[in-house]
Amino acid sequence: VLAFSNLHNFSEADILGFAQGLVQQIGVGGLVERRDLETKTVAELVATGKRILVFLAGPPAVAAKMPLGIVPSIDALVEDWSDSAMADGDLEASKAWLVKRLQAGAKQPNNFFVLQANPNNRESSMFAAMNSGKGPQSNEAFLESFLRQLDNLVSDAATSTPGMRVNAVNSDFLNISKPFNIALGLMGIKISS
């Protein structure tokens, strides 16, 4: 799954040119189409050679002109990030926001839900800590406790929210957050430590 969401300063022509370039490079036969998301299983997609799903951001006018094989994000992707909860350095507020998003956003049928689990420290706080030698000396150090709790946070929310479906987990420092393990857990597949 490729999701190109932050296309700031891209013109309509830039977005459509990028979309056409992706289709040309990958080939339309290998791309999952919008209707495939609702009608096919992963096994059926693999059997027909469709292995790459591309979401591309853009306003409705651009979405209407997307080439076959590119899924307009506006039509099918549920993905967001809270500037207030996720960007101010308050990891407890970030956890609360994530649980709320899981409970609300992951219950939307016919949409691909991405859990954005990547808060950050306020830049001024991060640089102040690094310059003073006090506090977390990197974004990884700042996030470590949050990321180590992410699996339990997601599984607890899934247990308490019937019908919840998470299609992808977006997080930082994959060696700590282990989004693949989270995905397996959501599917009921147990892994040994």
mmCIF file of C-alpha atoms in Angstrom:
data_model
loop_
_atom_site.group_PDB
_atom_site.id
_atom_site.type_symbol
_atom_site.label_atom_id
_atom_site.label_comp_id
_atom_site.label_asym_id
_atom_site.label_seq_id
_atom_site.Cartn_x
_atom_site.Cartn_y
_atom_site.Cartn_z
ATOM 1 C CA VAL A 1 0.000 0.000 0.000
ATOM 2 C CA LEU A 2 1.351 3.378 -1.039
ATOM 3 C CA ALA A 3 -0.412 6.466 0.263
ATOM 4 C CA PHE A 4 0.705 9.848 -1.004
ATOM 5 C CA SER A 5 -1.123 12.203 1.330
ATOM 6 C CA ASN A 6 1.020 15.276 1.855
ATOM 7 C CA LEU A 7 1.080 16.805 -1.591
ATOM 8 C CA HIS A 8 1.377 20.400 -0.440
ATOM 9 C CA ASN A 9 2.238 22.884 -3.183
ATOM 10 C CA PHE A 10 1.404 20.344 -5.916
ATOM 11 C CA SER A 11 -0.757 21.716 -8.704
ATOM 12 C CA GLU A 12 -3.570 19.715 -10.282
ATOM 13 C CA ALA A 13 -1.294 19.034 -13.246
ATOM 14 C CA ASP A 14 1.512 17.865 -10.907
ATOM 15 C CA ILE A 15 -0.792 15.408 -9.108
ATOM 16 C CA LEU A 16 -2.241 14.005 -12.324
ATOM 17 C CA GLY A 17 1.215 13.749 -13.903
ATOM 18 C CA PHE A 18 2.476 11.891 -10.842
ATOM 19 C CA ALA A 19 -0.539 9.545 -10.996
ATOM 20 C CA GLN A 20 0.040 8.830 -14.679
ATOM 21 C CA GLY A 21 3.734 8.212 -14.029
ATOM 22 C CA LEU A 22 2.902 5.696 -11.293
ATOM 23 C CA VAL A 23 0.524 3.817 -13.583
ATOM 24 C CA GLN A 24 3.099 3.815 -16.367
ATOM 25 C CA GLN A 25 5.881 2.534 -14.088
ATOM 26 C CA ILE A 26 3.857 -0.108 -12.204
ATOM 27 C CA GLY A 27 1.445 -1.091 -14.955
ATOM 28 C CA VAL A 28 -2.318 -0.950 -14.572
ATOM 29 C CA GLY A 29 -2.528 -4.760 -14.342
ATOM 30 C CA GLY A 30 -0.597 -4.776 -11.056
ATOM 31 C CA LEU A 31 -2.639 -2.031 -9.416
ATOM 32 C CA VAL A 32 -5.626 -2.541 -7.124
ATOM 33 C CA GLU A 33 -8.586 -0.473 -8.319
ATOM 34 C CA ARG A 34 -11.175 1.296 -6.172
ATOM 35 C CA ARG A 35 -13.891 -1.268 -6.887
ATOM 36 C CA ASP A 36 -11.465 -4.083 -5.926
ATOM 37 C CA LEU A 37 -11.392 -2.763 -2.358
ATOM 38 C CA GLU A 38 -15.067 -3.636 -1.963
ATOM 39 C CA THR A 39 -15.362 -6.752 -4.106
ATOM 40 C CA LYS A 40 -12.177 -8.803 -3.850
ATOM 41 C CA THR A 41 -10.254 -10.616 -1.149
ATOM 42 C CA VAL A 42 -6.482 -10.302 -0.867
ATOM 43 C CA ALA A 43 -6.159 -13.867 -2.220
ATOM 44 C CA GLU A 44 -8.235 -12.947 -5.283
ATOM 45 C CA LEU A 45 -6.129 -9.844 -5.898
ATOM 46 C CA VAL A 46 -2.878 -11.799 -5.622
ATOM 47 C CA ALA A 47 -4.220 -14.502 -7.961
ATOM 48 C CA THR A 48 -4.849 -11.858 -10.628
ATOM 49 C CA GLY A 49 -1.462 -10.171 -10.117
ATOM 50 C CA LYS A 50 -2.821 -7.078 -8.395
ATOM 51 C CA ARG A 51 -0.401 -6.456 -5.551
ATOM 52 C CA ILE A 52 -0.035 -2.686 -5.242
ATOM 53 C CA LEU A 53 -2.651 -0.285 -3.907
ATOM 54 C CA VAL A 54 -1.930 3.408 -4.501
ATOM 55 C CA PHE A 55 -3.866 6.164 -2.744
ATOM 56 C CA LEU A 56 -3.239 9.660 -4.025
ATOM 57 C CA ALA A 57 -4.444 12.864 -2.391
ATOM 58 C CA GLY A 58 -6.079 15.698 -4.232
ATOM 59 C CA PRO A 59 -9.268 17.760 -4.320
ATOM 60 C CA PRO A 60 -12.498 16.363 -5.833
ATOM 61 C CA ALA A 61 -11.760 17.896 -9.237
ATOM 62 C CA VAL A 62 -8.454 15.996 -9.404
ATOM 63 C CA ALA A 63 -9.990 12.794 -8.006
ATOM 64 C CA ALA A 64 -12.473 12.741 -10.890
ATOM 65 C CA LYS A 65 -9.575 12.714 -13.377
ATOM 66 C CA MET A 66 -7.357 10.069 -11.736
ATOM 67 C CA PRO A 67 -6.205 7.337 -14.117
ATOM 68 C CA LEU A 68 -7.407 3.758 -13.688
ATOM 69 C CA GLY A 69 -5.333 2.042 -11.007
ATOM 70 C CA ILE A 70 -4.960 5.064 -8.740
ATOM 71 C CA VAL A 71 -7.450 5.316 -5.881
ATOM 72 C CA PRO A 72 -8.263 8.920 -4.944
ATOM 73 C CA SER A 73 -7.684 9.284 -1.203
ATOM 74 C CA ILE A 74 -10.761 11.470 -0.901
ATOM 75 C CA ASP A 75 -12.924 8.527 -2.030
ATOM 76 C CA ALA A 76 -11.620 5.701 0.114
ATOM 77 C CA LEU A 77 -8.844 6.560 2.567
ATOM 78 C CA VAL A 78 -9.524 7.454 6.207
ATOM 79 C CA GLU A 79 -6.334 8.846 7.630
ATOM 80 C CA ASP A 80 -5.785 11.841 9.833
ATOM 81 C CA TRP A 81 -3.482 13.326 12.394
ATOM 82 C CA SER A 82 -4.364 15.800 15.114
ATOM 83 C CA ASP A 83 -2.239 18.935 15.188
ATOM 84 C CA SER A 84 -3.387 19.598 18.730
ATOM 85 C CA ALA A 85 -3.097 16.147 20.305
ATOM 86 C CA MET A 86 -0.280 14.638 18.272
ATOM 87 C CA ALA A 87 2.052 17.607 17.796
ATOM 88 C CA ASP A 88 2.286 19.231 21.203
ATOM 89 C CA GLY A 89 4.429 16.687 23.030
ATOM 90 C CA ASP A 90 1.668 15.379 25.303
ATOM 91 C CA LEU A 91 1.830 11.615 24.860
ATOM 92 C CA GLU A 92 -1.154 10.971 27.142
ATOM 93 C CA ALA A 93 -3.296 13.279 24.975
ATOM 94 C CA SER A 94 -1.938 11.459 21.909
ATOM 95 C CA LYS A 95 -3.010 8.087 23.337
ATOM 96 C CA ALA A 96 -6.496 9.392 24.155
ATOM 97 C CA TRP A 97 -6.867 10.846 20.657
ATOM 98 C CA LEU A 98 -5.728 7.577 19.037
ATOM 99 C CA VAL A 99 -8.281 5.550 20.998
ATOM 100 C CA LYS A 100 -11.032 7.997 19.988
ATOM 101 C CA ARG A 101 -9.952 7.755 16.326
ATOM 102 C CA LEU A 102 -9.889 3.973 16.494
ATOM 103 C CA GLN A 103 -13.360 3.838 17.980
ATOM 104 C CA ALA A 104 -14.832 6.248 15.421
ATOM 105 C CA GLY A 105 -12.746 6.030 12.265
ATOM 106 C CA ALA A 106 -12.139 2.303 12.133
ATOM 107 C CA LYS A 107 -15.850 1.544 11.844
ATOM 108 C CA GLN A 108 -16.412 3.199 8.455
ATOM 109 C CA PRO A 109 -17.375 0.537 5.924
ATOM 110 C CA ASN A 110 -15.928 0.656 2.412
ATOM 111 C CA ASN A 111 -12.982 2.775 3.497
ATOM 112 C CA PHE A 112 -9.337 1.931 4.028
ATOM 113 C CA PHE A 113 -8.501 3.001 7.590
ATOM 114 C CA VAL A 114 -4.946 3.998 8.478
ATOM 115 C CA LEU A 115 -4.087 4.499 12.130
ATOM 116 C CA GLN A 116 -1.643 7.406 12.301
ATOM 117 C CA ALA A 117 0.294 6.507 15.441
ATOM 118 C CA ASN A 118 3.168 8.918 15.163
ATOM 119 C CA PRO A 119 3.011 11.789 17.648
ATOM 120 C CA ASN A 120 5.968 14.084 18.013
ATOM 121 C CA ASN A 121 7.461 16.406 20.524
ATOM 122 C CA ARG A 122 6.872 20.094 20.047
ATOM 123 C CA GLU A 123 9.908 21.253 18.020
ATOM 124 C CA SER A 124 10.824 23.957 20.507
ATOM 125 C CA SER A 125 10.745 21.432 23.370
ATOM 126 C CA MET A 126 12.740 18.888 21.410
ATOM 127 C CA PHE A 127 15.514 21.333 20.513
ATOM 128 C CA ALA A 128 15.579 22.811 24.022
ATOM 129 C CA ALA A 129 16.062 19.315 25.500
ATOM 130 C CA MET A 130 18.791 18.483 23.007
ATOM 131 C CA ASN A 131 20.609 21.783 23.528
ATOM 132 C CA SER A 132 20.450 21.585 27.319
ATOM 133 C CA GLY A 133 21.243 17.885 27.553
ATOM 134 C CA LYS A 134 18.130 17.451 29.706
ATOM 135 C CA GLY A 135 15.152 15.378 28.627
ATOM 136 C CA PRO A 136 14.875 13.175 25.538
ATOM 137 C CA GLN A 137 17.850 13.625 23.224
ATOM 138 C CA SER A 138 16.053 12.375 20.124
ATOM 139 C CA ASN A 139 12.552 11.833 18.801
ATOM 140 C CA GLU A 140 13.132 8.104 19.257
ATOM 141 C CA ALA A 141 13.903 8.574 22.964
ATOM 142 C CA PHE A 142 10.839 10.797 23.322
ATOM 143 C CA LEU A 143 8.541 8.245 21.650
ATOM 144 C CA GLU A 144 9.926 4.996 23.036
ATOM 145 C CA SER A 145 7.493 4.511 25.940
ATOM 146 C CA PHE A 146 4.528 5.491 23.743
ATOM 147 C CA LEU A 147 5.553 3.106 20.962
ATOM 148 C CA ARG A 148 6.138 0.216 23.361
ATOM 149 C CA GLN A 149 2.545 0.664 24.610
ATOM 150 C CA LEU A 150 1.029 0.964 21.123
ATOM 151 C CA ASP A 151 0.249 -2.746 20.705
ATOM 152 C CA ASN A 152 -1.716 -2.878 23.981
ATOM 153 C CA LEU A 153 -3.432 0.432 23.219
ATOM 154 C CA VAL A 154 -4.661 -0.838 19.846
ATOM 155 C CA SER A 155 -5.641 -4.316 21.063
ATOM 156 C CA ASP A 156 -7.546 -2.885 24.064
ATOM 157 C CA ALA A 157 -9.424 -0.484 21.747
ATOM 158 C CA ALA A 158 -10.194 -3.349 19.352
ATOM 159 C CA THR A 159 -11.518 -5.506 22.189
ATOM 160 C CA SER A 160 -13.826 -2.750 23.417
ATOM 161 C CA THR A 161 -14.998 -1.663 19.936
ATOM 162 C CA PRO A 162 -16.967 -4.312 18.016
ATOM 163 C CA GLY A 163 -16.703 -3.970 14.250
ATOM 164 C CA MET A 164 -13.425 -2.078 14.316
ATOM 165 C CA ARG A 165 -11.216 -2.566 11.255
ATOM 166 C CA VAL A 166 -7.692 -1.199 10.873
ATOM 167 C CA ASN A 167 -6.129 -1.702 7.446
ATOM 168 C CA ALA A 168 -2.731 -0.147 8.167
ATOM 169 C CA VAL A 169 -0.729 1.212 11.081
ATOM 170 C CA ASN A 170 1.568 4.148 10.385
ATOM 171 C CA SER A 171 4.151 4.688 13.114
ATOM 172 C CA ASP A 172 7.737 5.720 13.626
ATOM 173 C CA PHE A 173 10.671 3.528 14.649
ATOM 174 C CA LEU A 174 9.260 0.224 13.433
ATOM 175 C CA ASN A 175 11.734 -1.755 15.520
ATOM 176 C CA ILE A 176 10.012 -0.384 18.644
ATOM 177 C CA SER A 177 6.384 0.072 17.547
ATOM 178 C CA LYS A 178 6.225 -3.244 15.627
ATOM 179 C CA PRO A 179 3.229 -2.405 13.406
ATOM 180 C CA PHE A 180 3.462 -5.811 11.701
ATOM 181 C CA ASN A 181 2.931 -7.530 15.067
ATOM 182 C CA ILE A 182 0.006 -5.197 15.780
ATOM 183 C CA ALA A 183 -1.552 -6.124 12.427
ATOM 184 C CA LEU A 184 -1.136 -9.844 13.115
ATOM 185 C CA GLY A 185 -2.698 -9.393 16.556
ATOM 186 C CA LEU A 186 -5.689 -7.606 15.063
ATOM 187 C CA MET A 187 -6.169 -10.598 12.758
ATOM 188 C CA GLY A 188 -6.034 -12.965 15.716
ATOM 189 C CA ILE A 189 -2.656 -14.410 14.761
ATOM 190 C CA LYS A 190 -0.485 -15.049 17.814
ATOM 191 C CA ILE A 191 3.261 -14.632 17.511
ATOM 192 C CA SER A 192 5.910 -15.736 19.949
ATOM 193 C CA SER A 193 8.294 -13.196 21.439
#
